[in-house]
């Protein structure tokens, strides 16, 4: 399995900044036999990027989708629309969508189904809050999120990825502290085991939450961690290319 590096640019980069960073990455020698690299820019920058990147090994993903195919949903963009303009992936249920915009496990499920229907690969984000963790409810939270996402989900001929993103580890204004590699590895193992009740497929599980060029080697050296989903560290050329180069060493 290749190592996944998924760059979630959130609302950090505008149109020009996104295209400049994508073009700078294109000039670098990246070992795509080892790395599956996907960029998740804002919806506005995305079309410009797919036009260039779809001639290359770099992939593009959406940060969010609406589950309806079309209709009177002001401000929304459907999974099929993202597929039509050349996306391969879509983030679903990111913690900022859940906690800032009130997305529920049921919404997440509908988005997953819409992605699969449109042949976009959903990257399903799950993770516990600090409060969950402090109250010993991490497994309870993850169990619930995974059950709603995967129970009776038809994955025949489909791909799906899970991202473990502990909410407490996600950076704010560039400041955050990652989960330790060993702790993340344990949780990934637990998630993979949990997923066995829903599917026979080996579903990749990637880690997000202050992943950066300094901790990526220790994260990826763990048996159960199949890739990383950096936010802040992927938005600056120097830190991102060094994260990719470090990841290549252990992939
Ligand atoms: P940071 O790497 O900035 O903590 O963001 C992680 C994340 O939320 C990726 O989806």
XYZ file of N, CA and C and ligand atoms in Angstrom:
763
model
N 0.846 -1.212 0.000
C 0.000 0.000 0.000
C 0.881 1.263 0.000
N 0.527 2.233 -0.821
C 1.279 3.495 -0.813
C 0.995 4.255 0.485
N 1.886 5.158 0.812
C 1.653 6.037 1.961
C 0.815 7.230 1.495
N -0.244 7.465 2.201
C -1.117 8.586 1.826
C -0.635 9.874 2.474
N -0.547 10.921 1.658
C -0.363 12.259 2.221
C -1.486 13.123 1.662
N -2.386 13.492 2.544
C -3.546 14.292 2.153
C -3.395 15.679 2.785
N -3.337 16.703 1.940
C -3.107 18.061 2.438
C -4.424 18.819 2.510
N -4.877 19.047 3.733
C -6.127 19.788 3.917
C -5.800 21.263 4.094
N -6.043 22.035 3.047
C -5.699 23.463 3.087
C -6.791 24.309 3.740
N -7.859 23.678 4.167
C -8.923 24.367 4.916
C -9.254 25.708 4.236
N -9.424 26.788 5.031
C -9.662 28.106 4.419
C -8.401 28.963 4.573
N -7.233 28.274 4.577
C -5.963 28.977 4.765
C -5.486 29.680 3.495
N -5.666 29.023 2.332
C -5.031 29.536 1.112
C -6.068 30.033 0.111
N -5.814 31.225 -0.451
C -6.740 31.734 -1.465
C -6.377 31.159 -2.842
N -7.044 31.635 -3.857
C -6.877 31.097 -5.206
C -5.413 31.140 -5.662
N -4.810 32.312 -5.583
C -3.422 32.452 -6.055
C -2.462 31.614 -5.215
N -2.624 31.706 -3.897
C -1.713 30.955 -3.015
C -1.812 29.451 -3.270
N -3.023 28.966 -3.525
C -3.218 27.532 -3.785
C -2.506 27.122 -5.065
N -2.680 27.915 -6.099
C -2.072 27.562 -7.381
C -0.552 27.679 -7.341
N -0.071 28.675 -6.626
C 1.389 28.840 -6.507
C 1.987 27.632 -5.777
N 1.346 27.228 -4.683
C 1.878 26.086 -3.921
C 1.790 24.798 -4.740
N 0.676 24.590 -5.426
C 0.533 23.371 -6.242
C 1.599 23.339 -7.335
N 1.823 24.471 -7.970
C 2.828 24.517 -9.042
C 4.240 24.320 -8.508
N 4.502 24.832 -7.314
C 5.820 24.638 -6.711
C 6.036 23.145 -6.419
N 5.005 22.462 -5.986
C 5.133 21.021 -5.698
C 5.401 20.234 -6.978
N 4.816 20.709 -8.071
C 4.996 20.017 -9.357
C 6.445 20.023 -9.825
N 7.188 21.007 -9.379
C 8.590 21.105 -9.802
C 9.492 20.157 -9.004
N 8.945 19.569 -7.946
C 9.742 18.706 -7.074
C 9.694 17.260 -7.558
N 10.751 16.528 -7.287
C 10.780 15.094 -7.597
C 10.164 14.351 -6.411
N 9.001 13.805 -6.632
C 8.325 13.071 -5.558
C 8.153 11.632 -6.028
N 8.431 10.693 -5.146
C 8.357 9.285 -5.543
C 6.907 8.780 -5.440
N 6.216 8.876 -6.566
C 4.796 8.503 -6.555
C 4.571 6.987 -6.531
N 5.669 6.219 -6.623
C 5.503 4.769 -6.393
C 5.271 4.516 -4.905
N 5.746 5.451 -4.098
C 5.621 5.277 -2.644
C 4.494 6.117 -2.052
N 4.260 7.273 -2.652
C 3.371 8.261 -2.027
C 2.129 8.519 -2.875
N 0.977 8.480 -2.254
C -0.261 8.952 -2.891
C -0.512 10.343 -2.316
N -0.304 11.346 -3.158
C -0.367 12.725 -2.677
C -1.614 13.412 -3.216
N -2.457 13.890 -2.304
C -3.667 14.607 -2.741
C -3.769 15.934 -2.005
N -4.177 16.949 -2.752
C -4.343 18.298 -2.207
C -5.831 18.610 -2.111
N -6.221 19.202 -0.996
C -7.623 19.555 -0.760
C -7.712 21.077 -0.609
N -7.800 21.799 -1.732
C -7.853 23.262 -1.696
C -9.283 23.751 -1.475
N -9.451 25.055 -1.426
C -10.812 25.605 -1.362
C -11.532 25.262 -2.662
N -12.848 25.282 -2.616
C -13.639 24.936 -3.803
C -13.316 25.868 -4.973
N -12.973 27.123 -4.653
C -12.705 28.083 -5.730
C -11.422 27.781 -6.489
N -10.418 27.289 -5.779
C -9.122 27.038 -6.420
C -9.092 25.680 -7.097
N -10.054 24.859 -6.735
C -9.976 23.449 -7.101
C -10.033 23.175 -8.606
N -10.886 23.882 -9.318
C -11.021 23.592 -10.748
C -9.742 23.928 -11.516
N -9.178 25.081 -11.162
C -7.910 25.481 -11.782
C -6.838 24.414 -11.508
N -6.849 23.904 -10.293
C -5.830 22.924 -9.925
C -6.034 21.592 -10.622
N -7.274 21.128 -10.752
C -7.466 19.826 -11.422
C -7.056 19.925 -12.895
N -7.257 21.098 -13.503
C -6.904 21.232 -14.922
C -5.412 21.014 -15.137
N -4.621 21.450 -14.172
C -3.171 21.262 -14.275
C -2.762 19.895 -13.700
N -3.248 19.592 -12.497
C -2.730 18.424 -11.781
C -3.234 17.102 -12.354
N -4.373 17.110 -13.025
C -4.861 15.839 -13.558
C -4.021 15.328 -14.737
N -3.080 16.144 -15.195
C -2.095 15.648 -16.187
C -0.888 15.052 -15.455
N -0.921 15.054 -14.126
C 0.250 14.623 -13.338
C -0.186 13.538 -12.352
N 0.749 13.174 -11.462
C 0.446 12.138 -10.459
C -0.242 12.720 -9.222
N -0.278 14.046 -9.110
C -0.927 14.630 -7.938
C -2.446 14.562 -8.079
N -3.109 14.341 -6.955
C -4.566 14.227 -6.972
C -5.182 15.417 -6.229
N -6.460 15.626 -6.516
C -7.159 16.749 -5.884
C -8.411 16.218 -5.184
N -8.727 16.810 -4.044
C -9.925 16.400 -3.324
C -10.728 17.598 -2.843
N -12.011 17.343 -2.564
C -12.904 18.374 -2.029
C -12.830 18.344 -0.502
N -13.067 19.492 0.114
C -13.040 19.549 1.591
C -14.369 19.162 2.212
N -15.423 19.178 1.384
C -16.767 18.943 1.902
C -17.673 18.722 0.697
N -18.758 17.970 0.861
C -19.732 17.844 -0.229
C -21.146 17.957 0.348
N -22.084 18.304 -0.517
C -23.490 18.177 -0.134
C -23.978 16.816 -0.635
N -24.897 16.187 0.091
C -25.303 14.826 -0.279
C -26.354 14.777 -1.387
N -26.988 15.914 -1.684
C -27.980 15.906 -2.761
C -27.274 16.022 -4.111
N -27.817 15.382 -5.150
C -27.148 15.476 -6.449
C -27.270 16.873 -7.081
N -28.412 17.534 -6.881
C -28.682 18.844 -7.492
C -29.864 19.471 -6.778
N -30.107 20.751 -6.993
C -31.356 21.308 -6.486
C -31.213 22.636 -5.792
N -32.268 23.014 -5.065
C -32.342 24.329 -4.438
C -31.607 24.303 -3.091
N -30.283 24.293 -3.147
C -29.462 24.256 -1.927
C -28.406 25.350 -2.032
N -28.828 26.559 -1.775
C -27.979 27.739 -1.971
C -26.626 27.596 -1.283
N -25.594 27.817 -2.041
C -24.241 27.808 -1.474
C -23.589 26.442 -1.401
N -24.310 25.401 -1.799
C -23.773 24.044 -1.644
C -23.183 23.507 -2.956
N -22.371 22.487 -2.848
C -21.753 21.850 -4.023
C -21.859 20.335 -3.836
N -22.387 19.651 -4.842
C -22.624 18.209 -4.678
C -21.366 17.388 -4.958
N -21.415 16.135 -4.493
C -20.295 15.215 -4.742
C -20.087 15.037 -6.242
N -21.185 14.904 -6.969
C -21.080 14.713 -8.422
C -20.421 15.925 -9.094
N -20.732 17.116 -8.609
C -20.120 18.325 -9.191
C -18.605 18.310 -8.998
N -18.176 17.860 -7.835
C -16.731 17.760 -7.594
C -16.114 16.694 -8.492
N -16.840 15.598 -8.641
C -16.328 14.538 -9.520
C -16.181 15.065 -10.952
N -17.198 15.784 -11.405
C -17.199 16.291 -12.785
C -15.992 17.185 -13.088
N -15.513 17.916 -12.079
C -14.376 18.803 -12.356
C -13.034 18.150 -12.000
N -13.052 16.829 -11.792
C -11.774 16.125 -11.726
C -11.253 15.763 -10.355
N -12.112 15.803 -9.336
C -11.648 15.383 -8.005
C -11.610 13.863 -7.900
N -10.684 13.372 -7.088
C -10.622 11.936 -6.801
C -11.174 11.628 -5.405
N -10.932 12.533 -4.466
C -11.298 12.303 -3.067
C -12.249 13.394 -2.564
N -12.862 13.131 -1.405
C -13.556 14.198 -0.674
C -13.446 13.915 0.822
N -13.104 14.943 1.580
C -13.149 14.819 3.038
C -14.611 14.805 3.455
N -14.927 13.959 4.408
C -16.298 13.896 4.903
C -16.244 13.859 6.425
N -17.049 14.715 7.061
C -17.133 14.690 8.522
C -15.901 15.225 9.223
N -15.203 16.143 8.576
C -14.059 16.750 9.268
C -14.532 17.367 10.582
N -13.670 17.357 11.580
C -14.109 17.822 12.908
C -14.578 19.276 12.864
N -13.976 20.091 11.975
C -14.450 21.481 11.901
C -15.856 21.550 11.310
N -16.181 20.637 10.418
C -17.551 20.565 9.889
C -18.498 20.111 11.013
N -18.046 19.132 11.778
C -18.910 18.602 12.849
C -19.092 19.639 13.956
N -17.971 20.252 14.389
C -18.043 21.080 15.596
C -18.331 22.546 15.329
N -17.901 23.068 14.186
C -18.173 24.482 13.904
C -19.501 24.626 13.159
N -19.796 23.658 12.286
C -20.992 23.795 11.452
C -22.099 22.798 11.800
N -21.916 22.089 12.907
C -23.000 21.265 13.439
C -23.363 20.035 12.616
N -22.412 19.520 11.872
C -22.695 18.326 11.071
C -22.865 17.099 11.984
N -23.892 16.314 11.733
C -24.165 15.151 12.589
C -23.627 13.868 11.944
N -23.610 12.796 12.723
C -23.198 11.493 12.176
C -24.108 11.099 11.011
N -25.370 11.488 11.088
C -26.325 11.147 10.009
C -25.976 11.922 8.730
N -25.633 13.202 8.888
C -25.198 13.990 7.716
C -23.961 13.340 7.086
N -23.050 12.930 7.952
C -21.796 12.335 7.464
C -22.118 11.078 6.650
N -23.029 10.280 7.166
C -23.396 9.069 6.444
C -23.947 9.386 5.046
N -24.818 10.394 4.975
C -25.407 10.753 3.673
C -24.325 11.255 2.716
N -23.361 11.962 3.247
C -22.264 12.469 2.410
C -21.392 11.320 1.903
N -21.162 10.337 2.772
C -20.371 9.174 2.340
C -21.082 8.484 1.179
N -22.389 8.265 1.339
C -23.144 7.580 0.279
C -23.126 8.393 -1.014
N -23.240 9.714 -0.893
C -23.219 10.562 -2.094
C -21.862 10.476 -2.791
N -20.800 10.436 -2.019
C -19.457 10.314 -2.620
C -19.317 8.981 -3.349
N -19.719 7.909 -2.685
C -19.575 6.588 -3.308
C -20.392 6.518 -4.598
N -21.579 7.088 -4.556
C -22.456 7.118 -5.721
C -21.795 7.882 -6.881
N -21.086 8.947 -6.550
C -20.448 9.787 -7.575
C -19.042 9.293 -7.940
N -18.626 8.173 -7.322
C -17.271 7.656 -7.546
C -16.157 8.580 -7.069
N -16.458 9.279 -6.003
C -15.412 10.018 -5.279
C -15.040 9.140 -4.090
N -13.768 9.125 -3.732
C -13.366 8.308 -2.576
C -13.533 9.146 -1.305
N -14.458 8.729 -0.428
C -14.621 9.520 0.799
C -13.479 9.281 1.783
N -13.002 10.353 2.375
C -12.016 10.253 3.456
C -12.797 10.617 4.717
N -13.210 9.593 5.433
C -14.152 9.779 6.540
C -13.384 10.124 7.811
N -13.602 11.343 8.303
C -12.854 11.795 9.477
C -13.620 11.446 10.756
N -12.900 10.833 11.680
C -13.477 10.535 12.990
C -12.482 10.987 14.055
N -12.987 11.246 15.245
C -12.071 11.653 16.310
C -12.835 12.122 17.520
N -12.215 11.950 18.662
C -12.847 12.347 19.921
C -12.401 13.736 20.340
N -13.235 14.421 21.110
C -12.857 15.732 21.649
C -11.991 15.529 22.901
N -11.448 16.626 23.389
C -10.645 16.555 24.624
C -11.527 16.075 25.779
N -12.749 16.586 25.784
C -13.692 16.199 26.839
C -13.964 14.686 26.795
N -14.211 14.168 25.588
C -14.411 12.711 25.446
C -13.218 11.969 26.032
N -12.034 12.437 25.660
C -10.811 11.741 26.068
C -10.668 11.781 27.589
N -10.869 12.994 28.160
C -10.716 13.135 29.605
C -11.731 12.287 30.364
N -12.901 12.108 29.765
C -13.941 11.327 30.450
C -13.866 9.847 30.111
N -12.791 9.449 29.418
C -12.628 8.030 29.074
C -13.629 7.561 28.027
N -14.103 8.487 27.192
C -15.136 8.130 26.214
C -14.599 8.074 24.783
N -13.302 7.930 24.622
C -12.758 7.928 23.263
C -13.354 6.794 22.425
N -13.295 5.572 22.952
C -13.798 4.431 22.179
C -15.290 4.569 21.914
N -16.003 5.040 22.922
C -17.452 5.236 22.762
C -17.726 6.167 21.585
N -16.996 7.299 21.547
C -17.217 8.290 20.472
C -16.865 7.708 19.104
N -15.715 7.062 19.028
C -15.266 6.524 17.737
C -16.178 5.394 17.272
N -16.602 4.574 18.221
C -17.494 3.450 17.900
C -18.768 3.969 17.252
N -19.313 5.026 17.851
C -20.554 5.610 17.357
C -20.350 6.221 15.960
N -19.289 6.966 15.807
C -19.030 7.599 14.503
C -18.811 6.543 13.423
N -18.074 5.494 13.763
C -17.788 4.451 12.765
C -19.043 3.639 12.441
N -19.833 3.378 13.461
C -21.057 2.598 13.222
C -21.996 3.346 12.281
N -22.222 4.624 12.583
C -23.129 5.412 11.724
C -22.576 5.517 10.308
N -21.270 5.569 10.194
C -20.660 5.732 8.865
C -20.664 4.431 8.074
N -20.446 3.305 8.744
C -20.157 2.070 8.004
C -21.226 0.988 8.059
N -22.142 1.051 9.030
C -23.107 -0.040 9.162
C -23.947 -0.177 7.885
N -23.966 -1.389 7.337
C -24.722 -1.695 6.106
C -24.345 -0.803 4.919
N -23.139 -0.340 4.899
C -22.685 0.483 3.760
C -22.213 -0.458 2.657
N -22.689 -0.226 1.446
C -22.297 -1.098 0.338
C -20.977 -0.588 -0.250
N -19.917 -1.359 -0.001
C -18.597 -0.925 -0.474
C -18.109 -1.759 -1.655
N -19.025 -2.520 -2.274
C -18.616 -3.361 -3.404
C -18.014 -2.487 -4.503
N -16.821 -2.849 -4.938
C -16.097 -2.089 -5.984
C -15.856 -0.626 -5.622
N -15.830 -0.324 -4.357
C -15.620 1.068 -3.943
C -14.398 1.157 -3.034
N -13.805 2.337 -3.027
C -12.706 2.609 -2.090
C -13.172 3.624 -1.054
N -12.606 3.511 0.120
C -12.921 4.475 1.180
C -11.699 4.556 2.096
N -11.493 5.689 2.697
C -10.357 5.886 3.608
C -10.917 6.458 4.905
N -10.314 6.063 6.031
C -10.693 6.671 7.315
C -9.540 7.566 7.770
N -9.880 8.726 8.309
C -8.859 9.593 8.917
C -9.162 9.678 10.406
N -8.182 9.268 11.227
C -8.323 9.476 12.666
C -7.746 10.849 13.006
N -8.625 11.745 13.407
C -8.204 13.104 13.747
C -8.708 13.461 15.139
N -7.888 13.191 16.168
C -8.319 13.590 17.510
C -8.525 15.108 17.525
N -9.709 15.529 17.918
C -10.058 16.956 17.819
C -9.080 17.807 18.625
N -8.649 17.282 19.762
C -7.745 18.018 20.657
C -6.345 18.205 20.065
N -6.021 17.457 19.021
C -4.672 17.552 18.442
C -4.628 18.459 17.208
N -5.793 18.875 16.739
C -5.834 19.707 15.524
C -5.407 21.130 15.864
N -4.512 21.681 15.042
C -3.970 23.002 15.368
C -4.989 24.113 15.141
N -4.827 25.149 15.957
C -5.630 26.365 15.765
C -4.650 27.507 15.579
N -4.853 28.287 14.519
C -3.923 29.374 14.179
C -2.481 28.859 14.178
N -2.315 27.653 13.685
C -0.964 27.108 13.525
C -0.363 26.517 14.788
N -1.110 26.526 15.875
C -0.566 26.001 17.130
C -1.340 24.752 17.550
N -0.604 23.688 17.792
C -1.272 22.466 18.226
C -0.252 21.421 18.594
N -0.701 20.396 19.302
C 0.210 19.323 19.683
C -0.351 17.993 19.227
N 0.451 17.273 18.455
C -0.016 16.000 17.896
C -0.178 14.938 18.975
N -0.992 13.980 18.684
C -1.087 12.766 19.496
C 0.263 12.059 19.356
N 0.728 11.371 20.396
C 2.008 10.675 20.228
C 1.823 9.546 19.212
N 2.925 9.210 18.558
C 2.851 8.193 17.504
C 2.354 6.858 18.066
N 2.799 6.525 19.270
C 2.420 5.237 19.871
C 0.929 5.222 20.209
N 0.459 6.330 20.750
C -0.967 6.406 21.106
C -1.816 6.354 19.826
N -1.384 7.100 18.806
C -2.129 7.094 17.543
C -2.144 5.687 16.952
N -1.014 5.005 17.044
C -0.936 3.641 16.503
C -1.949 2.717 17.193
N -2.036 2.836 18.508
C -3.006 2.028 19.263
C -4.420 2.307 18.781
N -4.743 3.589 18.617
C -6.111 3.938 18.211
C -6.375 3.439 16.776
N -5.387 3.577 15.900
C -5.567 3.082 14.525
C -5.828 1.577 14.521
N -5.082 0.861 15.371
C -5.287 -0.590 15.478
C -6.708 -0.880 15.947
N -7.141 -0.109 16.923
C -8.493 -0.282 17.469
C -9.533 0.000 16.362
N -9.323 1.050 15.593
C -10.265 1.411 14.514
C -10.308 0.293 13.459
N -9.146 -0.201 13.086
C -9.103 -1.252 12.050
C -9.846 -2.496 12.524
N -9.671 -2.796 13.782
C -10.370 -3.943 14.345
C -11.886 -3.715 14.341
N -12.275 -2.528 14.712
C -13.692 -2.158 14.746
C -14.315 -2.256 13.340
N -13.543 -1.869 12.338
C -14.061 -1.854 10.966
C -14.329 -3.252 10.429
N -13.683 -4.253 11.033
C -13.842 -5.631 10.537
C -15.281 -6.104 10.598
N -16.050 -5.561 11.536
C -17.455 -5.999 11.631
C -18.302 -5.443 10.487
N -17.794 -4.447 9.780
C -18.576 -3.833 8.700
C -18.115 -4.245 7.307
N -16.861 -4.636 7.172
C -16.343 -4.938 5.836
C -15.119 -5.851 5.912
N -14.925 -6.630 4.850
C -13.718 -7.469 4.756
C -12.561 -6.687 4.154
N -12.877 -5.512 3.610
C -11.823 -4.719 2.947
C -10.820 -4.201 3.950
N -9.556 -4.104 3.498
C -8.539 -3.462 4.333
C -8.652 -1.961 4.083
N -9.225 -1.255 5.009
C -9.453 0.182 4.821
C -8.265 0.964 5.390
N -7.617 1.787 4.557
C -6.498 2.574 5.078
C -6.975 3.557 6.142
N -6.156 3.733 7.169
C -6.472 4.721 8.211
C -5.296 5.691 8.310
N -5.571 6.961 8.047
C -4.522 7.978 8.075
C -4.689 8.840 9.330
N -3.597 9.468 9.746
C -3.634 10.288 10.965
C -3.607 11.784 10.651
N -4.461 12.546 11.318
C -4.429 14.006 11.201
C -4.519 14.650 12.566
N -3.851 15.788 12.733
C -3.848 16.509 14.016
C -2.422 16.924 14.326
N -2.027 18.126 13.818
C -0.667 18.635 14.009
C 0.409 17.693 13.465
N 0.095 16.951 12.412
C 1.145 16.183 11.722
C 2.026 17.208 11.010
N 3.332 17.016 11.088
C 4.235 17.983 10.444
C 5.521 17.295 10.021
N 6.458 18.097 9.516
C 7.708 17.534 8.985
C 8.568 16.920 10.086
N 8.299 17.309 11.345
C 9.131 16.800 12.444
C 8.617 15.476 12.994
N 7.298 15.306 13.000
C 6.776 14.062 13.607
C 6.331 13.026 12.582
N 6.426 13.360 11.286
C 5.850 12.450 10.287
C 6.570 11.104 10.249
N 7.890 11.108 10.483
C 8.625 9.839 10.428
C 8.165 8.917 11.553
N 8.057 9.479 12.757
C 7.653 8.598 13.867
C 6.210 8.131 13.683
N 5.358 8.983 13.126
C 3.965 8.547 12.888
C 3.934 7.417 11.855
N 4.611 7.633 10.731
C 4.533 6.652 9.636
C 5.305 5.373 9.930
N 6.216 5.436 10.897
C 6.957 4.227 11.253
C 6.062 3.233 11.991
N 4.915 3.697 12.449
C 4.003 2.815 13.185
C 3.272 1.877 12.217
N 3.026 0.683 12.713
C 2.450 -0.365 11.858
C 1.053 -0.031 11.335
N 0.262 0.622 12.164
C -1.160 0.795 11.826
C -1.468 2.134 11.147
N -0.452 2.970 10.963
C -0.695 4.311 10.399
C -0.331 4.314 8.907
N -1.332 4.493 8.069
C -1.145 4.335 6.616
C -0.881 5.651 5.885
N -0.887 6.747 6.627
C -0.645 8.025 5.972
C -0.958 9.151 6.936
N -0.795 10.369 6.447
C -1.064 11.542 7.288
C -1.939 12.551 6.548
N -2.637 13.329 7.346
C -3.538 14.371 6.827
C -3.156 15.688 7.508
N -2.098 16.325 7.024
C -1.691 17.582 7.647
C -2.551 18.751 7.190
N -2.798 19.684 8.095
C -3.477 20.925 7.740
C -2.425 22.010 7.610
N -2.191 22.699 8.711
C -1.286 23.845 8.712
C 0.076 23.572 8.057
N 0.702 22.442 8.385
C 2.055 22.168 7.851
C 2.052 21.959 6.338
N 0.881 21.716 5.765
C 0.829 21.490 4.310
C 0.574 22.789 3.547
N 0.431 23.901 4.275
C 0.071 25.143 3.590
C 1.278 26.034 3.284
N 2.457 25.594 3.732
C 3.681 26.362 3.419
C 4.620 25.437 2.669
N 5.211 25.941 1.599
C 6.032 25.087 0.743
C 7.138 24.383 1.528
N 7.895 25.119 2.324
C 9.073 24.526 2.984
C 8.679 23.379 3.914
N 7.688 23.628 4.759
C 7.323 22.566 5.707
C 6.672 21.390 4.963
N 5.892 21.692 3.932
C 5.189 20.601 3.255
C 6.143 19.719 2.451
N 7.061 20.335 1.723
C 7.968 19.500 0.919
C 8.882 18.708 1.853
N 9.241 19.303 2.980
C 10.091 18.527 3.886
C 9.287 17.390 4.527
N 8.006 17.613 4.807
C 7.145 16.508 5.291
C 7.099 15.375 4.251
N 6.933 15.738 2.987
C 6.843 14.713 1.931
C 8.165 13.941 1.821
N 9.262 14.661 1.853
C 10.588 14.019 1.736
C 10.861 13.099 2.926
N 10.481 13.531 4.114
C 10.639 12.683 5.298
C 9.769 11.437 5.171
N 8.549 11.623 4.676
C 7.631 10.484 4.528
C 8.182 9.459 3.537
N 8.823 9.950 2.499
C 9.391 9.026 1.497
C 10.408 8.090 2.145
N 11.145 8.610 3.118
C 12.206 7.804 3.750
C 11.650 6.571 4.465
N 10.441 6.690 4.982
C 9.898 5.554 5.763
C 8.764 4.848 5.003
N 8.646 5.114 3.710
C 7.541 4.489 2.948
C 8.070 3.392 2.031
P -3.509 20.571 11.514
O -2.442 19.750 10.850
O -3.393 22.031 11.218
O -3.608 20.257 12.969
O -4.900 20.133 10.857
C -5.220 18.787 10.845
C -6.511 18.624 10.135
O -7.547 19.014 10.621
C -6.462 18.008 8.808
O -7.712 17.688 8.328
